[in-house]
C-alpha cells in the first residue's frame, strides 16, 4: 500500500428497540415510546495507515452514555479490535428521541436490549475491519444554516429561545473517503441539537441525522456518518413553526443537500501524506458544590421525601434526580473529596486532519477556541466531536457561565455531575487539550 493512502472500513447495525422504551432527552417525558419514526444505528469506521496503525470510531444514535454503559461498549470494542484505549472513540449523535442510554440519570434503560447491542459490537467491529479498502482522504467545509444560538436573554435572564446576536456554527465539515474516482463515504460534522422533535414526540427517532442515514442507504456502496460537534448552545431553526415533522425533514434535507454539493465538487480529489497517530489525555475539571453541607442535607431530605411520597410519575422522576444530585455531593464531603470531573479527551491525527472527542455538550465558543489553538500549534485542521463516552453535561465557556441559564447548573443534576461548573472548568479543558496538541508536534 502506498504511504499516501489509508485503508478504510465501515459497518453499521440497527439498534432500534423492538419494544416500547423510554426516550432520552427530555425530563418531561414520563411514559415509554409508542412507535418508531425512523431506525437508529450504531456505525463503525475503522482506519489503518501504511504503517499498520489503526483507529476505530463508533457512533450511536443516542443522547449520550452513562459511565456503566460507556464502559461496556468500550470493553467490547477493545476486546473485538485488539486496539489500545486511545485508539477508540465512542460518540453519540445526541438525538433527543433515542432509546434511554443513561444520558439522563435514573431514566429506565432497556437492559436486555443494551446487552444485545453490546454483544453485537464484536461483529460490527469485525465487519468494519474486513471491509477495509484503499482510500484517499479530504476535509472540506460548506456553509449550512440549520441552527442558532439558543441562549436568549429575556428580562435579564437566559432562557432557551433564539439569539441571532450570539455565536453559532454555520459550517458543515465533511471528511470524505474516495476510492479511485468514486466517493465511498463521508463523515459529516456540525453543531446543532437534534431537538426538532420535542418532548411531545413519543416515537423513536434519530431526528435530523436520520435524513443522512436514509440518503446513504439509498446509494450504492456509500456510507455516511453524522457526528455532533459543539451543540450545547445551538438549537435547530424551526422554519415551519410548530410543525415538527416539517422541521425535522427540512433540517435533515439541508444536511444532505450540503453534503451532496461538496461531494460533487470534490470528485477525484486526493489527499497528501497520511499517517495515523492516536492520543488521549485526562483533563481534571474543578467543580463547586451547589450549597454548604447543612443546606445540601436539607435539600436532599426535601427531594428524597418527594421521591418517596409524590404520586405524579414525572414529579417522582424529578425528585429522584435531585435527591441523587445532593446525595452524591454529600458523599464527597463525607470522603473529604474536592468536587471535580475527570474527563478523558482523545485525538486522532489523520495526516493534516485531526478529530478530537470531548465527553461534554460543549459550546461553540469552546469549539472555536480549540480549532484555533490546534491550527496555531500544528498548522493543521481540527474536527471537534462532543457527546463522547460518558457525557458530563454541558460545559459552558466562562462568559456563558456568568450569564446563567439551564446549561450552567440545572443540567448537572440530570447528568449526575457531582456539583456545578466553575469559571475555571472550561479553561481547564482547553488547557489540557492544548497540552495534548503540543504533544503531537514533539
Tab-separated table of C-alpha atoms in Angstrom:
chain	number	residue	atom	x	y	z
A	1	UNK	CA	0.000	0.000	0.000
A	2	UNK	CA	1.309	3.476	-0.876
A	3	UNK	CA	2.129	5.684	2.071
A	4	UNK	CA	-0.241	8.380	0.809
A	5	UNK	CA	-3.199	6.034	1.209
A	6	UNK	CA	-5.418	4.854	4.013
A	7	UNK	CA	-7.374	1.677	4.495
A	8	UNK	CA	-10.947	2.487	5.426
A	9	UNK	CA	-13.600	0.019	6.582
A	10	UNK	CA	-17.193	0.686	7.516
A	11	UNK	CA	-20.050	-1.293	9.033
A	12	UNK	CA	-23.324	-0.476	10.752
A	13	UNK	CA	-26.018	-2.257	12.705
A	14	UNK	CA	-29.531	-1.237	13.592
A	15	UNK	CA	-30.153	-0.619	17.285
A	16	UNK	CA	-33.831	0.337	17.032
A	17	UNK	CA	-35.645	-1.141	20.041
A	18	UNK	CA	-38.286	-3.768	19.327
A	19	UNK	CA	-40.257	-2.890	22.458
A	20	UNK	CA	-41.665	0.314	23.898
A	21	UNK	CA	-38.773	2.061	25.655
A	22	UNK	CA	-38.105	5.312	27.482
A	23	UNK	CA	-36.625	8.018	25.269
A	24	UNK	CA	-33.656	10.086	26.429
A	25	UNK	CA	-33.579	13.838	26.046
A	26	UNK	CA	-36.493	15.492	27.825
A	27	UNK	CA	-37.287	15.241	31.515
A	28	UNK	CA	-40.928	15.977	30.701
A	29	UNK	CA	-41.410	12.534	29.161
A	30	UNK	CA	-42.865	10.192	31.769
A	31	UNK	CA	-44.077	7.330	29.564
A	32	UNK	CA	-42.386	4.869	27.165
A	33	UNK	CA	-42.322	5.270	23.391
A	34	UNK	CA	-45.310	4.398	21.232
A	35	UNK	CA	-43.650	3.647	17.897
A	36	UNK	CA	-40.749	4.263	15.535
A	37	UNK	CA	-40.355	7.207	13.167
A	38	UNK	CA	-37.023	6.078	11.735
A	39	UNK	CA	-34.356	3.498	12.628
A	40	UNK	CA	-31.433	4.064	14.989
A	41	UNK	CA	-27.940	2.874	14.105
A	42	UNK	CA	-24.553	2.132	15.556
A	43	UNK	CA	-21.834	2.810	12.990
A	44	UNK	CA	-18.196	1.754	12.953
A	45	UNK	CA	-15.387	3.382	10.987
A	46	UNK	CA	-12.043	1.538	11.036
A	47	UNK	CA	-8.995	3.295	9.586
A	48	UNK	CA	-5.490	1.881	9.057
A	49	UNK	CA	-2.372	3.565	7.706
A	50	UNK	CA	0.521	2.098	5.739
A	51	UNK	CA	2.476	1.532	8.947
A	52	UNK	CA	-0.213	-0.692	10.476
A	53	UNK	CA	-1.665	1.836	12.935
A	54	UNK	CA	-5.447	1.509	13.288
A	55	UNK	CA	-8.122	3.631	14.895
A	56	UNK	CA	-11.823	2.975	15.432
A	57	UNK	CA	-14.728	5.418	15.625
A	58	UNK	CA	-18.074	4.155	16.926
A	59	UNK	CA	-21.115	6.430	16.600
A	60	UNK	CA	-24.509	5.690	18.194
A	61	UNK	CA	-27.899	7.340	17.661
A	62	UNK	CA	-28.431	8.106	21.344
A	63	UNK	CA	-28.340	11.139	23.645
A	64	UNK	CA	-25.171	10.013	25.409
A	65	UNK	CA	-23.988	7.229	27.697
A	66	UNK	CA	-23.620	6.888	31.438
A	67	UNK	CA	-20.361	5.540	32.864
A	68	UNK	CA	-21.597	1.938	33.123
A	69	UNK	CA	-22.881	1.550	29.565
A	70	UNK	CA	-19.980	3.508	28.117
A	71	UNK	CA	-17.544	1.108	29.790
A	72	UNK	CA	-19.402	-1.967	28.499
A	73	UNK	CA	-19.282	-0.650	24.947
A	74	UNK	CA	-15.616	0.319	25.221
A	75	UNK	CA	-14.670	-3.052	26.734
A	76	UNK	CA	-16.468	-4.844	23.889
A	77	UNK	CA	-14.728	-2.669	21.300
A	78	UNK	CA	-11.324	-3.147	22.934
A	79	UNK	CA	-11.795	-6.914	23.001
A	80	UNK	CA	-13.012	-7.157	19.416
A	81	UNK	CA	-10.466	-4.803	17.865
A	82	UNK	CA	-7.360	-5.546	19.923
A	83	UNK	CA	-6.661	-1.795	19.908
A	84	UNK	CA	-5.469	0.386	22.782
A	85	UNK	CA	-7.855	2.679	24.640
A	86	UNK	CA	-6.536	5.828	22.951
A	87	UNK	CA	-7.258	4.321	19.522
A	88	UNK	CA	-11.035	4.064	20.069
A	89	UNK	CA	-13.603	6.874	20.067
A	90	UNK	CA	-17.202	6.323	21.176
A	91	UNK	CA	-19.546	9.115	20.079
A	92	UNK	CA	-23.253	9.913	20.279
A	93	UNK	CA	-25.271	11.874	17.733
A	94	UNK	CA	-27.192	13.309	20.721
A	95	UNK	CA	-30.683	12.679	19.380
A	96	UNK	CA	-33.354	13.534	21.949
A	97	UNK	CA	-35.606	10.769	20.648
A	98	UNK	CA	-33.297	7.785	21.026
A	99	UNK	CA	-33.716	4.965	23.497
A	100	UNK	CA	-32.526	5.676	27.041
A	101	UNK	CA	-28.804	5.040	27.380
A	102	UNK	CA	-28.021	6.641	30.728
A	103	UNK	CA	-27.667	10.162	29.383
A	104	UNK	CA	-30.268	11.377	31.837
A	105	UNK	CA	-29.895	9.969	35.339
A	106	UNK	CA	-32.388	7.329	36.529
A	107	UNK	CA	-34.336	7.127	33.264
A	108	UNK	CA	-35.052	3.383	32.897
A	109	UNK	CA	-32.835	1.676	30.305
A	110	UNK	CA	-33.914	-1.448	28.464
A	111	UNK	CA	-31.082	-3.541	29.887
A	112	UNK	CA	-31.935	-6.598	27.783
A	113	UNK	CA	-31.793	-4.544	24.597
A	114	UNK	CA	-28.489	-2.923	25.531
A	115	UNK	CA	-26.993	-6.286	26.464
A	116	UNK	CA	-27.847	-7.467	22.960
A	117	UNK	CA	-26.311	-4.327	21.410
A	118	UNK	CA	-23.086	-4.746	23.389
A	119	UNK	CA	-22.898	-8.418	22.367
A	120	UNK	CA	-23.123	-7.425	18.692
A	121	UNK	CA	-20.322	-4.844	18.838
A	122	UNK	CA	-17.716	-7.522	18.203
A	123	UNK	CA	-19.382	-8.465	14.926
A	124	UNK	CA	-19.733	-4.767	13.998
A	125	UNK	CA	-16.015	-4.172	14.505
A	126	UNK	CA	-15.081	-7.359	12.627
A	127	UNK	CA	-17.197	-6.368	9.639
A	128	UNK	CA	-15.683	-2.886	9.550
A	129	UNK	CA	-12.163	-4.331	9.553
A	130	UNK	CA	-12.970	-6.864	6.819
A	131	UNK	CA	-14.477	-4.083	4.696
A	132	UNK	CA	-11.218	-2.105	4.575
A	133	UNK	CA	-10.106	-0.799	1.186
A	134	UNK	CA	-7.595	1.781	-0.003
A	135	UNK	CA	-8.957	5.316	0.058
A	136	UNK	CA	-7.827	8.905	-0.204
A	137	UNK	CA	-8.998	11.466	2.315
A	138	UNK	CA	-10.254	15.036	2.056
A	139	UNK	CA	-11.682	17.566	4.516
A	140	UNK	CA	-13.959	20.290	3.182
A	141	UNK	CA	-16.298	22.821	4.741
A	142	UNK	CA	-19.517	24.273	3.412
A	143	UNK	CA	-21.953	26.834	4.742
A	144	UNK	CA	-25.064	25.414	6.341
A	145	UNK	CA	-27.722	27.302	8.259
A	146	UNK	CA	-29.757	24.889	10.330
A	147	UNK	CA	-29.148	26.232	13.833
A	148	UNK	CA	-28.950	29.309	16.007
A	149	UNK	CA	-27.642	30.083	19.465
A	150	UNK	CA	-30.443	29.134	21.825
A	151	UNK	CA	-29.383	31.273	24.813
A	152	UNK	CA	-31.857	34.131	24.543
A	153	UNK	CA	-31.875	36.847	27.195
A	154	UNK	CA	-35.335	37.915	28.347
A	155	UNK	CA	-35.728	40.478	31.144
A	156	UNK	CA	-32.093	39.999	32.047
A	157	UNK	CA	-32.348	36.210	32.325
A	158	UNK	CA	-31.126	33.489	29.984
A	159	UNK	CA	-33.879	31.293	28.591
A	160	UNK	CA	-33.935	28.686	25.835
A	161	UNK	CA	-35.021	30.502	22.693
A	162	UNK	CA	-33.223	32.008	19.706
A	163	UNK	CA	-30.447	34.612	19.884
A	164	UNK	CA	-29.131	35.810	16.488
A	165	UNK	CA	-26.525	38.003	18.204
A	166	UNK	CA	-24.608	35.111	19.755
A	167	UNK	CA	-22.129	32.759	18.102
A	168	UNK	CA	-23.347	29.766	16.107
A	169	UNK	CA	-21.802	27.146	13.812
A	170	UNK	CA	-22.772	27.746	10.182
A	171	UNK	CA	-20.373	25.151	8.805
A	172	UNK	CA	-20.765	21.517	7.803
A	173	UNK	CA	-17.373	19.817	7.919
A	174	UNK	CA	-17.149	16.832	5.594
A	175	UNK	CA	-14.395	14.261	5.824
A	176	UNK	CA	-14.778	12.298	2.599
A	177	UNK	CA	-13.249	8.966	1.614
A	178	UNK	CA	-12.630	8.175	-2.057
A	179	UNK	CA	-11.590	5.009	-3.833
A	180	UNK	CA	-10.342	5.888	-7.294
A	181	UNK	CA	-12.768	8.412	-8.761
A	182	UNK	CA	-15.635	7.278	-6.539
A	183	UNK	CA	-16.517	8.715	-3.138
A	184	UNK	CA	-17.337	5.737	-0.936
A	185	UNK	CA	-18.169	7.500	2.304
A	186	UNK	CA	-18.249	10.665	4.382
A	187	UNK	CA	-18.191	11.791	7.984
A	188	UNK	CA	-20.297	14.931	8.441
A	189	UNK	CA	-19.848	17.193	11.465
A	190	UNK	CA	-21.736	20.287	12.604
A	191	UNK	CA	-23.176	21.802	15.783
A	192	UNK	CA	-26.930	21.597	16.277
A	193	UNK	CA	-29.131	19.930	18.880
A	194	UNK	CA	-31.305	17.156	17.392
A	195	UNK	CA	-34.466	18.510	19.050
A	196	UNK	CA	-36.724	19.191	16.076
A	197	UNK	CA	-38.880	16.506	17.674
A	198	UNK	CA	-39.924	17.853	21.064
A	199	UNK	CA	-40.849	16.202	24.353
A	200	UNK	CA	-44.310	15.658	22.878
A	201	UNK	CA	-42.819	13.203	20.394
A	202	UNK	CA	-43.064	9.621	21.653
A	203	UNK	CA	-41.632	7.864	18.601
A	204	UNK	CA	-38.079	6.564	18.359
A	205	UNK	CA	-36.029	8.730	16.003
A	206	UNK	CA	-32.514	9.890	15.168
A	207	UNK	CA	-34.078	13.321	14.482
A	208	UNK	CA	-32.476	15.252	11.604
A	209	UNK	CA	-29.435	12.904	11.183
A	210	UNK	CA	-31.992	10.326	10.027
A	211	UNK	CA	-32.022	12.030	6.605
A	212	UNK	CA	-28.301	11.353	6.246
A	213	UNK	CA	-28.818	7.721	7.255
A	214	UNK	CA	-31.570	7.292	4.657
A	215	UNK	CA	-29.526	9.035	1.948
A	216	UNK	CA	-26.590	6.666	2.456
A	217	UNK	CA	-28.778	3.578	2.376
A	218	UNK	CA	-30.319	4.631	-0.920
A	219	UNK	CA	-26.915	4.925	-2.596
A	220	UNK	CA	-24.822	2.001	-3.770
A	221	UNK	CA	-21.535	1.387	-1.974
A	222	UNK	CA	-21.604	4.577	0.124
A	223	UNK	CA	-21.679	5.278	3.858
A	224	UNK	CA	-22.443	8.443	5.801
A	225	UNK	CA	-21.697	9.067	9.471
A	226	UNK	CA	-23.008	12.049	11.440
A	227	UNK	CA	-21.118	13.444	14.427
A	228	UNK	CA	-22.305	16.332	16.565
A	229	UNK	CA	-19.734	18.981	17.335
A	230	UNK	CA	-20.472	21.691	19.927
A	231	UNK	CA	-24.259	21.612	20.086
A	232	UNK	CA	-24.504	22.712	23.737
A	233	UNK	CA	-25.879	26.163	22.944
A	234	UNK	CA	-27.242	25.588	19.423
A	235	UNK	CA	-30.836	24.596	18.651
A	236	UNK	CA	-32.295	23.991	15.184
A	237	UNK	CA	-34.077	26.729	13.312
A	238	UNK	CA	-37.778	25.981	13.036
A	239	UNK	CA	-38.897	27.408	9.683
A	240	UNK	CA	-42.243	25.624	9.942
A	241	UNK	CA	-43.110	26.766	13.442
A	242	UNK	CA	-44.765	24.011	15.480
A	243	UNK	CA	-44.857	21.536	12.589
A	244	UNK	CA	-42.197	19.200	13.973
A	245	UNK	CA	-42.270	16.747	11.087
A	246	UNK	CA	-41.729	19.504	8.546
A	247	UNK	CA	-38.899	20.976	10.633
A	248	UNK	CA	-37.003	17.716	11.092
A	249	UNK	CA	-37.350	16.967	7.383
A	250	UNK	CA	-36.147	20.420	6.359
A	251	UNK	CA	-33.168	20.280	8.708
A	252	UNK	CA	-32.145	16.820	7.536
A	253	UNK	CA	-32.589	17.686	3.882
A	254	UNK	CA	-30.313	20.694	4.302
A	255	UNK	CA	-27.565	18.451	5.681
A	256	UNK	CA	-27.964	16.020	2.785
A	257	UNK	CA	-28.057	18.770	0.146
A	258	UNK	CA	-24.934	20.418	1.545
A	259	UNK	CA	-23.117	17.079	1.689
A	260	UNK	CA	-24.058	16.254	-1.897
A	261	UNK	CA	-22.846	19.635	-3.186
A	262	UNK	CA	-19.467	19.190	-1.506
A	263	UNK	CA	-19.009	15.634	-2.740
A	264	UNK	CA	-19.859	16.604	-6.319
A	265	UNK	CA	-17.202	19.333	-6.298
A	266	UNK	CA	-14.735	17.046	-4.581
A	267	UNK	CA	-14.828	14.107	-7.041
A	268	UNK	CA	-11.386	12.650	-7.628
A	269	UNK	CA	-9.664	14.910	-5.084
A	270	UNK	CA	-6.735	13.152	-3.391
A	271	UNK	CA	-5.052	13.532	-0.041
A	272	UNK	CA	-1.459	14.196	0.921
A	273	UNK	CA	0.787	12.028	3.104
A	274	UNK	CA	-1.270	10.258	5.760
A	275	UNK	CA	-0.114	8.718	8.992
A	276	UNK	CA	-2.457	7.868	11.873
A	277	UNK	CA	-1.439	8.942	15.367
A	278	UNK	CA	-3.715	8.475	18.391
A	279	UNK	CA	-3.504	10.346	21.673
A	280	UNK	CA	-5.511	10.545	24.903
A	281	UNK	CA	-5.297	12.737	27.988
A	282	UNK	CA	-7.220	13.069	31.237
A	283	UNK	CA	-8.450	16.578	31.978
A	284	UNK	CA	-9.329	17.295	35.616
A	285	UNK	CA	-12.028	19.961	35.723
A	286	UNK	CA	-12.848	21.684	39.031
A	287	UNK	CA	-16.443	21.850	40.236
A	288	UNK	CA	-18.155	23.713	43.044
A	289	UNK	CA	-20.799	22.347	45.361
A	290	UNK	CA	-24.204	23.870	44.974
A	291	UNK	CA	-24.633	24.622	48.721
A	292	UNK	CA	-22.894	24.213	52.061
A	293	UNK	CA	-23.230	20.850	53.834
A	294	UNK	CA	-26.156	21.881	56.015
A	295	UNK	CA	-28.183	23.199	53.085
A	296	UNK	CA	-27.293	20.154	50.977
A	297	UNK	CA	-28.742	17.936	53.708
A	298	UNK	CA	-31.936	19.980	53.782
A	299	UNK	CA	-32.241	19.827	50.004
A	300	UNK	CA	-31.607	16.085	49.993
A	301	UNK	CA	-34.250	15.458	52.671
A	302	UNK	CA	-36.780	17.593	50.815
A	303	UNK	CA	-36.301	15.839	47.465
A	304	UNK	CA	-35.996	12.377	48.987
A	305	UNK	CA	-39.314	12.911	50.799
A	306	UNK	CA	-40.916	13.890	47.493
A	307	UNK	CA	-39.372	10.885	45.771
A	308	UNK	CA	-40.982	8.581	48.344
A	309	UNK	CA	-44.322	10.343	48.659
A	310	UNK	CA	-45.273	12.111	45.423
A	311	UNK	CA	-47.819	10.321	43.286
A	312	UNK	CA	-47.207	12.035	39.955
A	313	UNK	CA	-44.736	9.966	37.907
A	314	UNK	CA	-42.955	12.982	36.478
A	315	UNK	CA	-42.585	14.580	39.903
A	316	UNK	CA	-41.126	11.365	41.302
A	317	UNK	CA	-38.585	11.244	38.477
A	318	UNK	CA	-37.507	14.838	39.087
A	319	UNK	CA	-37.264	14.189	42.817
A	320	UNK	CA	-35.141	11.089	42.168
A	321	UNK	CA	-32.715	13.107	40.052
A	322	UNK	CA	-32.332	15.943	42.548
A	323	UNK	CA	-32.153	13.789	45.660
A	324	UNK	CA	-29.346	11.845	43.965
A	325	UNK	CA	-27.570	15.063	42.991
A	326	UNK	CA	-27.450	16.282	46.554
A	327	UNK	CA	-26.613	12.797	47.847
A	328	UNK	CA	-23.501	12.466	45.680
A	329	UNK	CA	-22.297	15.882	46.810
A	330	UNK	CA	-22.821	14.901	50.459
A	331	UNK	CA	-20.961	11.625	49.850
A	332	UNK	CA	-17.964	13.534	48.529
A	333	UNK	CA	-17.988	15.796	51.571
A	334	UNK	CA	-18.008	12.696	53.785
A	335	UNK	CA	-14.998	11.377	51.873
A	336	UNK	CA	-13.290	14.782	52.087
A	337	UNK	CA	-13.026	14.927	48.289
A	338	UNK	CA	-12.809	18.122	46.297
A	339	UNK	CA	-15.569	18.119	43.657
A	340	UNK	CA	-14.224	17.584	40.142
A	341	UNK	CA	-14.769	15.775	36.849
A	342	UNK	CA	-12.044	13.671	35.255
A	343	UNK	CA	-12.690	13.901	31.517
A	344	UNK	CA	-10.728	11.819	29.036
A	345	UNK	CA	-10.190	13.546	25.702
A	346	UNK	CA	-9.000	11.689	22.607
A	347	UNK	CA	-7.280	12.914	19.456
A	348	UNK	CA	-6.907	11.055	16.148
A	349	UNK	CA	-4.477	12.655	13.702
A	350	UNK	CA	-5.032	11.573	10.108
A	351	UNK	CA	-2.291	13.333	8.180
A	352	UNK	CA	-3.141	17.031	8.144
A	353	UNK	CA	-6.593	16.478	9.676
A	354	UNK	CA	-7.456	15.565	13.262
A	355	UNK	CA	-10.562	14.507	15.175
A	356	UNK	CA	-10.955	15.432	18.842
A	357	UNK	CA	-13.578	13.801	21.098
A	358	UNK	CA	-14.922	15.503	24.245
A	359	UNK	CA	-17.283	13.986	26.850
A	360	UNK	CA	-19.431	17.130	27.107
A	361	UNK	CA	-22.149	19.115	25.419
A	362	UNK	CA	-19.582	21.750	24.523
A	363	UNK	CA	-20.437	25.316	23.496
A	364	UNK	CA	-19.491	26.690	20.067
A	365	UNK	CA	-17.199	29.240	21.713
A	366	UNK	CA	-15.095	26.345	23.025
A	367	UNK	CA	-15.077	24.620	19.638
A	368	UNK	CA	-13.681	27.743	18.008
A	369	UNK	CA	-11.033	28.171	20.712
A	370	UNK	CA	-9.904	24.561	20.294
A	371	UNK	CA	-9.839	24.671	16.485
A	372	UNK	CA	-7.866	27.934	16.530
A	373	UNK	CA	-5.414	26.547	19.078
A	374	UNK	CA	-4.863	23.322	17.160
A	375	UNK	CA	-4.171	25.175	13.915
A	376	UNK	CA	-1.831	27.610	15.669
A	377	UNK	CA	0.133	24.798	17.340
A	378	UNK	CA	0.220	22.265	14.493
A	379	UNK	CA	-0.698	24.120	11.310
A	380	UNK	CA	-3.441	21.529	10.716
A	381	UNK	CA	-7.234	21.436	10.846
A	382	UNK	CA	-9.405	20.005	13.607
A	383	UNK	CA	-12.849	18.412	13.787
A	384	UNK	CA	-14.359	18.603	17.287
A	385	UNK	CA	-16.843	15.903	18.319
A	386	UNK	CA	-18.818	16.300	21.532
A	387	UNK	CA	-21.065	13.880	23.441
A	388	UNK	CA	-18.332	11.230	23.667
A	389	UNK	CA	-18.085	8.361	26.149
A	390	UNK	CA	-19.783	9.113	29.491
A	391	UNK	CA	-21.212	12.603	28.924
A	392	UNK	CA	-20.658	15.100	31.765
A	393	UNK	CA	-23.466	17.527	30.871
A	394	UNK	CA	-22.987	20.938	29.295
A	395	UNK	CA	-19.652	22.689	29.684
A	396	UNK	CA	-20.279	26.441	29.318
A	397	UNK	CA	-17.493	28.863	28.485
A	398	UNK	CA	-16.796	31.414	31.286
A	399	UNK	CA	-18.959	34.203	29.814
A	400	UNK	CA	-21.947	31.909	29.343
A	401	UNK	CA	-21.446	30.536	32.843
A	402	UNK	CA	-21.615	34.044	34.297
A	403	UNK	CA	-24.827	34.723	32.357
A	404	UNK	CA	-26.598	31.746	33.957
A	405	UNK	CA	-29.338	29.601	32.446
A	406	UNK	CA	-30.269	25.923	32.462
A	407	UNK	CA	-26.997	24.729	30.947
A	408	UNK	CA	-24.905	26.309	33.706
A	409	UNK	CA	-26.374	24.467	36.690
A	410	UNK	CA	-29.635	22.532	36.365
A	411	UNK	CA	-28.276	20.199	33.703
A	412	UNK	CA	-25.587	18.948	36.081
A	413	UNK	CA	-28.314	17.366	38.217
A	414	UNK	CA	-29.819	15.480	35.276
A	415	UNK	CA	-26.396	14.169	34.238
A	416	UNK	CA	-25.433	13.296	37.848
A	417	UNK	CA	-22.337	15.509	37.800
A	418	UNK	CA	-21.144	15.915	41.430
A	419	UNK	CA	-21.534	19.694	41.584
A	420	UNK	CA	-21.664	22.531	39.076
A	421	UNK	CA	-19.016	24.017	36.833
A	422	UNK	CA	-16.858	26.998	37.750
A	423	UNK	CA	-15.164	29.802	35.846
A	424	UNK	CA	-12.061	27.601	35.733
A	425	UNK	CA	-13.747	24.450	34.393
A	426	UNK	CA	-13.900	25.150	30.659
A	427	UNK	CA	-10.454	26.818	30.635
A	428	UNK	CA	-9.063	23.681	32.318
A	429	UNK	CA	-10.401	21.579	29.427
A	430	UNK	CA	-8.986	23.956	26.812
A	431	UNK	CA	-5.614	23.983	28.586
A	432	UNK	CA	-5.489	20.167	28.723
A	433	UNK	CA	-6.345	19.964	25.014
A	434	UNK	CA	-3.618	22.472	24.170
A	435	UNK	CA	-1.147	20.311	26.089
A	436	UNK	CA	-2.337	17.354	24.057
A	437	UNK	CA	-1.934	19.301	20.811
A	438	UNK	CA	1.615	20.227	21.798
A	439	UNK	CA	2.450	16.558	22.355
A	440	UNK	CA	1.686	15.848	18.699
A	441	UNK	CA	4.458	18.122	17.427
A	442	UNK	CA	7.226	16.934	19.757
